[in-house]
mmCIF file with all atom_site columns, C-alpha atoms in Angstrom:
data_model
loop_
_atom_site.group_PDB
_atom_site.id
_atom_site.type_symbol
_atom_site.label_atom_id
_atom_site.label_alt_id
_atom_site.label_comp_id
_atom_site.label_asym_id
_atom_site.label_entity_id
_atom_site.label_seq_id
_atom_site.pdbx_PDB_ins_code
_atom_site.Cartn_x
_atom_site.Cartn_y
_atom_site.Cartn_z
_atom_site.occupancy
_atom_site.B_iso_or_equiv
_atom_site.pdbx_formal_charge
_atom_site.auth_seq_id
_atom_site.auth_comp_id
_atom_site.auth_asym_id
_atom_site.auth_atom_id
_atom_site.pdbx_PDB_model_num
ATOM 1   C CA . UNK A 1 1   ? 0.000   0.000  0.000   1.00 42.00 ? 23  UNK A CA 1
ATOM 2   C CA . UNK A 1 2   ? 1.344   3.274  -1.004  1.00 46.00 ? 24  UNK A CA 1
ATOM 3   C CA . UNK A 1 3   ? 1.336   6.279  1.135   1.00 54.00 ? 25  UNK A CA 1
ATOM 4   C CA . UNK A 1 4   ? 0.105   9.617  -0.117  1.00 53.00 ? 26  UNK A CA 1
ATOM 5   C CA . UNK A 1 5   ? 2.235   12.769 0.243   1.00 53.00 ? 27  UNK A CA 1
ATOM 6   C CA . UNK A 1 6   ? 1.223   15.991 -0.159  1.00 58.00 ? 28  UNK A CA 1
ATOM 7   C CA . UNK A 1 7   ? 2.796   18.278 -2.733  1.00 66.00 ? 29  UNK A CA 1
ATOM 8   C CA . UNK A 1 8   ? 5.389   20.328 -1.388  1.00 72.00 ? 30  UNK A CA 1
ATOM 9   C CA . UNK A 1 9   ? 4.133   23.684 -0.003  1.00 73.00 ? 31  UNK A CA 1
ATOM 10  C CA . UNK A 1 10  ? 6.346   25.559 -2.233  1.00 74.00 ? 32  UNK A CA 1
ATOM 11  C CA . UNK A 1 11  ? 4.950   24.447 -5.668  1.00 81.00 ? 33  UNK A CA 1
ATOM 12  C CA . UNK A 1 12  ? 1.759   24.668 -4.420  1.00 81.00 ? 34  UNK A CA 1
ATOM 13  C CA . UNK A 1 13  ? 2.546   28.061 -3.371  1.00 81.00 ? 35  UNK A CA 1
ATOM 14  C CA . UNK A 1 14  ? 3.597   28.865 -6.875  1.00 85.00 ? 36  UNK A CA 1
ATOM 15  C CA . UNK A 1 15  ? 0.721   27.601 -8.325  1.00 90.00 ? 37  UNK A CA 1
ATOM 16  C CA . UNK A 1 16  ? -1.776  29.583 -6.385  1.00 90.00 ? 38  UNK A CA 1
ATOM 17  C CA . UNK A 1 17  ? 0.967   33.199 -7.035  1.00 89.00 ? 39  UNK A CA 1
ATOM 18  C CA . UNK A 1 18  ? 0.643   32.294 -10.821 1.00 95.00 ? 40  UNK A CA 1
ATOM 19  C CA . UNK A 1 19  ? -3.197  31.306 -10.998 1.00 96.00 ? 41  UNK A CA 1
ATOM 20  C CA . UNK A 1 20  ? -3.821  34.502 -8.850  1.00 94.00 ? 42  UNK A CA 1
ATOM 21  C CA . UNK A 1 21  ? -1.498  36.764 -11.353 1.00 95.00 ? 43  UNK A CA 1
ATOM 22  C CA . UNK A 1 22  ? -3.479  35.475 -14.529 1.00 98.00 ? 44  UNK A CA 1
ATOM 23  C CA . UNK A 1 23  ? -7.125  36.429 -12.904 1.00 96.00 ? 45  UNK A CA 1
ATOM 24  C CA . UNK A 1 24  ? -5.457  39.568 -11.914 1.00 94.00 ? 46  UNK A CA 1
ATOM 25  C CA . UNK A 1 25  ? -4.388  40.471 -15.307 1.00 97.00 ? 47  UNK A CA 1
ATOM 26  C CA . UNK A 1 26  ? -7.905  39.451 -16.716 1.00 97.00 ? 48  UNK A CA 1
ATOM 27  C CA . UNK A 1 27  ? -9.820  41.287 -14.729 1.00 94.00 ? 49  UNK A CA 1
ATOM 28  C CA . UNK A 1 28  ? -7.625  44.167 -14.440 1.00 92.00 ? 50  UNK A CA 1
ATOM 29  C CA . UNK A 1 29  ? -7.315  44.282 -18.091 1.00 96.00 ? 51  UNK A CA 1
ATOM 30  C CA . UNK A 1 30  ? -11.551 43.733 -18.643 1.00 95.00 ? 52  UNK A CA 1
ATOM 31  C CA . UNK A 1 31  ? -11.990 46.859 -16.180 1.00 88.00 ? 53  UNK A CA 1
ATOM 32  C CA . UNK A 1 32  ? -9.876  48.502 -13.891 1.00 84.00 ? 54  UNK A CA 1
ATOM 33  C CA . UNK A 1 33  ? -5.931  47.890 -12.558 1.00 85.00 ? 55  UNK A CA 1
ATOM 34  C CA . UNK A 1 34  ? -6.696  48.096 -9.023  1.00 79.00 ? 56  UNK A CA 1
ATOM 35  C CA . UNK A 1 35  ? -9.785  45.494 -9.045  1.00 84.00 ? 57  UNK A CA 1
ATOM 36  C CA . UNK A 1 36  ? -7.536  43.380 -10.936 1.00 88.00 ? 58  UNK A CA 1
ATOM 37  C CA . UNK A 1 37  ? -4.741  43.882 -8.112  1.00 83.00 ? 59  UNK A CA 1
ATOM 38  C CA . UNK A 1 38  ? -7.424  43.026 -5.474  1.00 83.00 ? 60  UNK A CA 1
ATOM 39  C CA . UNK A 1 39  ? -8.847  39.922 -7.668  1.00 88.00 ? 61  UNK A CA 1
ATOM 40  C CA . UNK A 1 40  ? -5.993  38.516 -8.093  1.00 90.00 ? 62  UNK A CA 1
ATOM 41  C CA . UNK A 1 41  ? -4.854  38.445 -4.381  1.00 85.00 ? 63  UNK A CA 1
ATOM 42  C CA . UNK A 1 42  ? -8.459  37.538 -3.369  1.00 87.00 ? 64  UNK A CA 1
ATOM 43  C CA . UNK A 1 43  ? -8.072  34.548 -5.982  1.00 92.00 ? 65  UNK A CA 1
ATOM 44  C CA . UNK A 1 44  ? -4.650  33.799 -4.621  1.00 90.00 ? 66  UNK A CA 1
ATOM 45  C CA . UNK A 1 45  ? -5.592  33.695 -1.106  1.00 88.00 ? 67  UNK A CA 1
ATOM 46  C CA . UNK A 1 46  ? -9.091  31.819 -1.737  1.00 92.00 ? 68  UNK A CA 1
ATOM 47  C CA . UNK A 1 47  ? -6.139  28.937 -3.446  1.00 93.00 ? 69  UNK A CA 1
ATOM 48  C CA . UNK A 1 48  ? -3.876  29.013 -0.591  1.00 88.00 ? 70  UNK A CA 1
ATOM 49  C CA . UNK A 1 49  ? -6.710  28.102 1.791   1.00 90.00 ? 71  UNK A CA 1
ATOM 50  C CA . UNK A 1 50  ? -8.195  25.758 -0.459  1.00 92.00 ? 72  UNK A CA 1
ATOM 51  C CA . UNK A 1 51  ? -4.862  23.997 -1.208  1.00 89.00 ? 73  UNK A CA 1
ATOM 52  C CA . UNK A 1 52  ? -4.066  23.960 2.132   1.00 85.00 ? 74  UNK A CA 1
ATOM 53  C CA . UNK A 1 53  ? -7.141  22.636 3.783   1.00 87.00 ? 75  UNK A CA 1
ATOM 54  C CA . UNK A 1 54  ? -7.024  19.624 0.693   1.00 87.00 ? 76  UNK A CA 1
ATOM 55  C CA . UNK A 1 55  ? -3.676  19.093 2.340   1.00 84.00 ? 77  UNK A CA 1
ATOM 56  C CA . UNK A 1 56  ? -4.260  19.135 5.557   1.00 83.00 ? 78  UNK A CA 1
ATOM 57  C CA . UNK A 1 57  ? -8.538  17.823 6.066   1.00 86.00 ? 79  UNK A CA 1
ATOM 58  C CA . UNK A 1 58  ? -7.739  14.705 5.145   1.00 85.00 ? 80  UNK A CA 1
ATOM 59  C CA . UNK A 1 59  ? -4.644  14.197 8.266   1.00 84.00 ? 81  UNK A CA 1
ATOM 60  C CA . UNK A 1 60  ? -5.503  12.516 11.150  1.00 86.00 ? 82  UNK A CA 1
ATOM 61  C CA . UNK A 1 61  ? -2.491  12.189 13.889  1.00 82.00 ? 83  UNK A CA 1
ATOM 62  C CA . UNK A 1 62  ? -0.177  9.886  12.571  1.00 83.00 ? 84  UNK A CA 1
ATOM 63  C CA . UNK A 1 63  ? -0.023  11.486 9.164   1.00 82.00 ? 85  UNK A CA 1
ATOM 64  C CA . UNK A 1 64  ? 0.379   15.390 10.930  1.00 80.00 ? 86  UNK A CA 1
ATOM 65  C CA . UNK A 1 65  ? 3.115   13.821 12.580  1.00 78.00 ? 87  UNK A CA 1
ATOM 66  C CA . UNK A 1 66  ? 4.690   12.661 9.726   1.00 78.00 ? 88  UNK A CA 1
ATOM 67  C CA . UNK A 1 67  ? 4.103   15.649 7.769   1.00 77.00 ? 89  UNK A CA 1
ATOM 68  C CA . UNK A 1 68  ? 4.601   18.441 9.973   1.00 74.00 ? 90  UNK A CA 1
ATOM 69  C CA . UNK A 1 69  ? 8.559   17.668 9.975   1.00 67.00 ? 91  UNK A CA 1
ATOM 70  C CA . UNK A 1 70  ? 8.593   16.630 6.670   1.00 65.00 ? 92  UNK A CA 1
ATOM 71  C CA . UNK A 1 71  ? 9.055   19.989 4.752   1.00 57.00 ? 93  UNK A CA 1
ATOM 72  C CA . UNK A 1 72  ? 12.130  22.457 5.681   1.00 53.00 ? 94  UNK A CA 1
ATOM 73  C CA . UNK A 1 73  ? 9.898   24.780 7.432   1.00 57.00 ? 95  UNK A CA 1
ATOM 74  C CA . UNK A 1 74  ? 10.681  28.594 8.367   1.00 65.00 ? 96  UNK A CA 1
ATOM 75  C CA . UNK A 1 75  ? 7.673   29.935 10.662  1.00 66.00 ? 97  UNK A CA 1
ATOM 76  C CA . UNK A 1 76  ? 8.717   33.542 10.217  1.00 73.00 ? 98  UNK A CA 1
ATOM 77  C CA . UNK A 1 77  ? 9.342   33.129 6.422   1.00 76.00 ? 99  UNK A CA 1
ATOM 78  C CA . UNK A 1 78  ? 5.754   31.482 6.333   1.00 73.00 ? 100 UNK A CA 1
ATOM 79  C CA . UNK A 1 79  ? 4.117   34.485 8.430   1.00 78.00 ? 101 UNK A CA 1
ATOM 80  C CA . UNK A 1 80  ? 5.504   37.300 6.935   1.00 83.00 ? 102 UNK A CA 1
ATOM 81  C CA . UNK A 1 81  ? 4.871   35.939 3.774   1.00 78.00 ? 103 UNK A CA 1
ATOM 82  C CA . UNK A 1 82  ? 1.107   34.690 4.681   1.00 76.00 ? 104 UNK A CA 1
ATOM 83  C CA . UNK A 1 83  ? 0.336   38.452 6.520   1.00 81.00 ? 105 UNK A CA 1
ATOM 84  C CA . UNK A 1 84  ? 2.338   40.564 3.374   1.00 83.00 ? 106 UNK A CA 1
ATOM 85  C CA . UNK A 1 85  ? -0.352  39.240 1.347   1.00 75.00 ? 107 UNK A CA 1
ATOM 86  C CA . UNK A 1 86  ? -3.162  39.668 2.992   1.00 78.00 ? 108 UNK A CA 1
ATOM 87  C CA . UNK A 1 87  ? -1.875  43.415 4.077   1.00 83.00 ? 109 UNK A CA 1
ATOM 88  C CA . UNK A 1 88  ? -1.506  43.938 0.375   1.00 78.00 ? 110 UNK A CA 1
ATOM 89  C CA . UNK A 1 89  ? -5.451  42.754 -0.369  1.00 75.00 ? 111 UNK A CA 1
ATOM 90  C CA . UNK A 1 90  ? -6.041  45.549 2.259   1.00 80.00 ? 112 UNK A CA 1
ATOM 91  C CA . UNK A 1 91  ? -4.013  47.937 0.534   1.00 81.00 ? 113 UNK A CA 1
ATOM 92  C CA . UNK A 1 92  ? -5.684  46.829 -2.333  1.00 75.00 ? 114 UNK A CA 1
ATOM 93  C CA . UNK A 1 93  ? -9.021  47.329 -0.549  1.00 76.00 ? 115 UNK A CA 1
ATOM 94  C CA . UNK A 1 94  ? -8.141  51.554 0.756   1.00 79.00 ? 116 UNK A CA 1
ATOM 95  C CA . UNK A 1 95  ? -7.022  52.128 -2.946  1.00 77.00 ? 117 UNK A CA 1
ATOM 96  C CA . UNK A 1 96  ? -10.447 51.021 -4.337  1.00 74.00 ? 118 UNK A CA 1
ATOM 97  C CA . UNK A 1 97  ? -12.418 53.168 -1.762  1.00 71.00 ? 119 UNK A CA 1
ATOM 98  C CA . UNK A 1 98  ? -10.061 55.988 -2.030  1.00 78.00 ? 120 UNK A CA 1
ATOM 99  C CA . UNK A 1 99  ? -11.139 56.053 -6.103  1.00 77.00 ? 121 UNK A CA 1
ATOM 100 C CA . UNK A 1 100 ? -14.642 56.147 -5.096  1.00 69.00 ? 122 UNK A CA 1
ATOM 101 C CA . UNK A 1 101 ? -15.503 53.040 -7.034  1.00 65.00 ? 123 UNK A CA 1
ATOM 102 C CA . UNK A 1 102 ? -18.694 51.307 -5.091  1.00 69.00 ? 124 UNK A CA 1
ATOM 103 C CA . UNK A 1 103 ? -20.593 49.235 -7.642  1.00 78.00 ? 125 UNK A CA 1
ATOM 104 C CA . UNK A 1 104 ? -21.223 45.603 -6.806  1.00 82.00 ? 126 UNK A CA 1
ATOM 105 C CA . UNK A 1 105 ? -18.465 44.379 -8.495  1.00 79.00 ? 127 UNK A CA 1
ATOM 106 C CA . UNK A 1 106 ? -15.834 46.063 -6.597  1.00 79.00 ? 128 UNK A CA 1
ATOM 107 C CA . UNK A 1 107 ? -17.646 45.779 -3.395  1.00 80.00 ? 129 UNK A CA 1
ATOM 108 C CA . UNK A 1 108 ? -18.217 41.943 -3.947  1.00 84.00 ? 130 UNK A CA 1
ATOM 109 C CA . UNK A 1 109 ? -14.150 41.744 -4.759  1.00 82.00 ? 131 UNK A CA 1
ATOM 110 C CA . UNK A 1 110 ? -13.033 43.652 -1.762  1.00 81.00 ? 132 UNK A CA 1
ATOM 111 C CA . UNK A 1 111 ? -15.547 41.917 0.452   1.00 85.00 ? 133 UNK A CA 1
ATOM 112 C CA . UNK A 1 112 ? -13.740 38.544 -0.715  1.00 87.00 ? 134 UNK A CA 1
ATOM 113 C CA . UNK A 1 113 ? -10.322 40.012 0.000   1.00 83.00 ? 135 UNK A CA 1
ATOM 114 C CA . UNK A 1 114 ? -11.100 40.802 3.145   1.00 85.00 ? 136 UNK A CA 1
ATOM 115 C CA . UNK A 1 115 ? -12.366 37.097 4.072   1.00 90.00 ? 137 UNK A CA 1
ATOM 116 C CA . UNK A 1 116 ? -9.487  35.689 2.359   1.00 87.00 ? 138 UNK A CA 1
ATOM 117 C CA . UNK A 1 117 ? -7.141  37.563 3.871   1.00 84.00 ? 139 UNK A CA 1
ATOM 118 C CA . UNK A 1 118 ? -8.802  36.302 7.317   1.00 87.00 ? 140 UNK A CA 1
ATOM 119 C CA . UNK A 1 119 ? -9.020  32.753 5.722   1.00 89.00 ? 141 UNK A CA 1
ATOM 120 C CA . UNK A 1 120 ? -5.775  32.469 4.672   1.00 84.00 ? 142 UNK A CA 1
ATOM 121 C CA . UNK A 1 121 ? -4.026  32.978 8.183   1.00 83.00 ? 143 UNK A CA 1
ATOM 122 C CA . UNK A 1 122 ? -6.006  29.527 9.413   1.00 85.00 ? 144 UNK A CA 1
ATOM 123 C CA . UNK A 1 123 ? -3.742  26.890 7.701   1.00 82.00 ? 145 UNK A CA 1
ATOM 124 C CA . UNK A 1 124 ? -0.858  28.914 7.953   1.00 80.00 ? 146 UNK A CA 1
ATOM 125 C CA . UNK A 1 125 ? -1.272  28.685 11.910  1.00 81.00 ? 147 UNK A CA 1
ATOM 126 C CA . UNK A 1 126 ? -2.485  24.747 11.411  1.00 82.00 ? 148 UNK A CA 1
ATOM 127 C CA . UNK A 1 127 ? 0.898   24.310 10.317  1.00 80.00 ? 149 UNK A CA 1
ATOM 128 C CA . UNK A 1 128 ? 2.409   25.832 12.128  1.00 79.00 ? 150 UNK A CA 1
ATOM 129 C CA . UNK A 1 129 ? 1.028   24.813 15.543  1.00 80.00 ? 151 UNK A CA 1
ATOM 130 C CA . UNK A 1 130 ? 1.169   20.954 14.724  1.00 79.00 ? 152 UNK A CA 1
ATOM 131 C CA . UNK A 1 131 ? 4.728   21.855 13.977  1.00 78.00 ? 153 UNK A CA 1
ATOM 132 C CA . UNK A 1 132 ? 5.401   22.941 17.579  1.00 78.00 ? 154 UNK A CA 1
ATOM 133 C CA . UNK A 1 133 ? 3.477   20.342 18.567  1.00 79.00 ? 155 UNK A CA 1
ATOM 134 C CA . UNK A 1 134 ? 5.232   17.470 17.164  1.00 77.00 ? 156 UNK A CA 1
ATOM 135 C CA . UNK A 1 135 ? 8.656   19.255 17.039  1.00 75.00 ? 157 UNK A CA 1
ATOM 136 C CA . UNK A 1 136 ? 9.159   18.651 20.749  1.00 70.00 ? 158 UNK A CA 1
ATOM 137 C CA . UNK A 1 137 ? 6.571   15.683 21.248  1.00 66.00 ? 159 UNK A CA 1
ATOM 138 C CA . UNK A 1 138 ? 3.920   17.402 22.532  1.00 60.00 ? 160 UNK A CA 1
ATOM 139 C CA . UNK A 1 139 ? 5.079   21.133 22.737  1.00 67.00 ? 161 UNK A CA 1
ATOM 140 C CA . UNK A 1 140 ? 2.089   22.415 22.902  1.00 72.00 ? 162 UNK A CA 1
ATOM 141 C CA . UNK A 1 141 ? -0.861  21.333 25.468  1.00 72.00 ? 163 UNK A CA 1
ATOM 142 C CA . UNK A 1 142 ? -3.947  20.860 23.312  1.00 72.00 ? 164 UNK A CA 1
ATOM 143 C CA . UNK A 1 143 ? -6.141  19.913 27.529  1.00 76.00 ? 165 UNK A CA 1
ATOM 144 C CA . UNK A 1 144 ? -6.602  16.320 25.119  1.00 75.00 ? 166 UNK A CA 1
ATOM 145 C CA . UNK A 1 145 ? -5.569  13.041 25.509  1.00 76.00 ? 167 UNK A CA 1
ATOM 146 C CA . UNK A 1 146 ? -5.836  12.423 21.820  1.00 75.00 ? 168 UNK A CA 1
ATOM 147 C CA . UNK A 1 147 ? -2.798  13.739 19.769  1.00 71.00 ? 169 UNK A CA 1
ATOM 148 C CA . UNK A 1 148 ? -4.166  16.276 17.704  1.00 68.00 ? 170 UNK A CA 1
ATOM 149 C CA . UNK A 1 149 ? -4.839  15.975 13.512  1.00 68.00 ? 171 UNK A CA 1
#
C-alpha cells in the first residue's frame, strides 16, 4: 500500500501566485488595474486556503506527525509571507475606496479580499502549531488526551 504525500508547499505556493497573477491580469485588463490587483490576491488567497485545507482535512495524527517535519519549514518566512499578502489585499481594498468606485463588483471583490485575507491565516497557523506540537513531542498542550490531527 502506497502512502500519499502531499505536494510540497512551495509548488503549491507557486501555483496559487501564478493562478492569482493570470485572474489579476484578466480582470484588471476587462476593467480597472486596481480590481484586478485586489482579484488577483483575493483569488490567490481563496487557493492558498483551499490547497491547504485539501492538504491538511484529510490528516488525522499519525499522518500530521509525519508531515509536519517533513518539509524544511521557516515559521517567520511562512508568516511574513502569509500576513504581506493579505496586508496587500487591504491595501488593495483603501485604494479602491479611495477612487470612489462602489458598484457591486468592486464591493463583492473587496468583500472577498477581506475574508481571504482572514481565511488564509487559518492553515498557515495549522501548520504551524502541529509543527510545535510534534517538534518537541507534545510542545504544545492541546487539555486532550488524543494527539491532535
Amino acid at each position: 500500500m502506497s502512502r500519499w504525500v502531499p505536494l510540497d508547499s512551495a509548488p503549491r505556493l507557486a501555483g496559487v501566485v501564478a493562478l492569482g497573477a493570470v485572474a489579476g491580469v484578466c480582470v484588471g485588463l476587462s476593467t480597472d488595474p486596481e480590481l484586478g490587483v485586489l482579484a488577483g490576491i483575493a483569488v490567490s488567497q481563496l487557493l492558498f486556503v483551499l490547497a491547504g485545507w485539501a492538504v491538511l482535512w484529510p490528516m488525522d495524527a499519525a499522518s500530521t506527525h509525519l508531515n509536519a517535519r517533513r518539509e524544511d519549514f521557516r515559521p517567520v518566512t511562512e508568516e511574513l509571507a502569509v500576513v504581506a499578502v493579505s496586508l496587500c489585499g487591504l491595501v488593495a481594498i483603501v485604494l479602491l475606496l479611495l477612487r470612489g468606485e462602489s458598484d457591486t463588483a468592486h464591493a463583492a471583490t473587496a468583500l472577498c479580499g477581506v475574508f481571504t485575507a482572514w481565511a488564509a491565516l487559518h492553515p498557515m497557523y495549522a501548520t504551524r502549531y502541529a509543527y510545535v506540537y510534534y517538534e518537541n513531542a507534545g510542545g504544545i498542550d492541546f487539555n486532550s488526551q488524543h494527539p491532535p490531527a
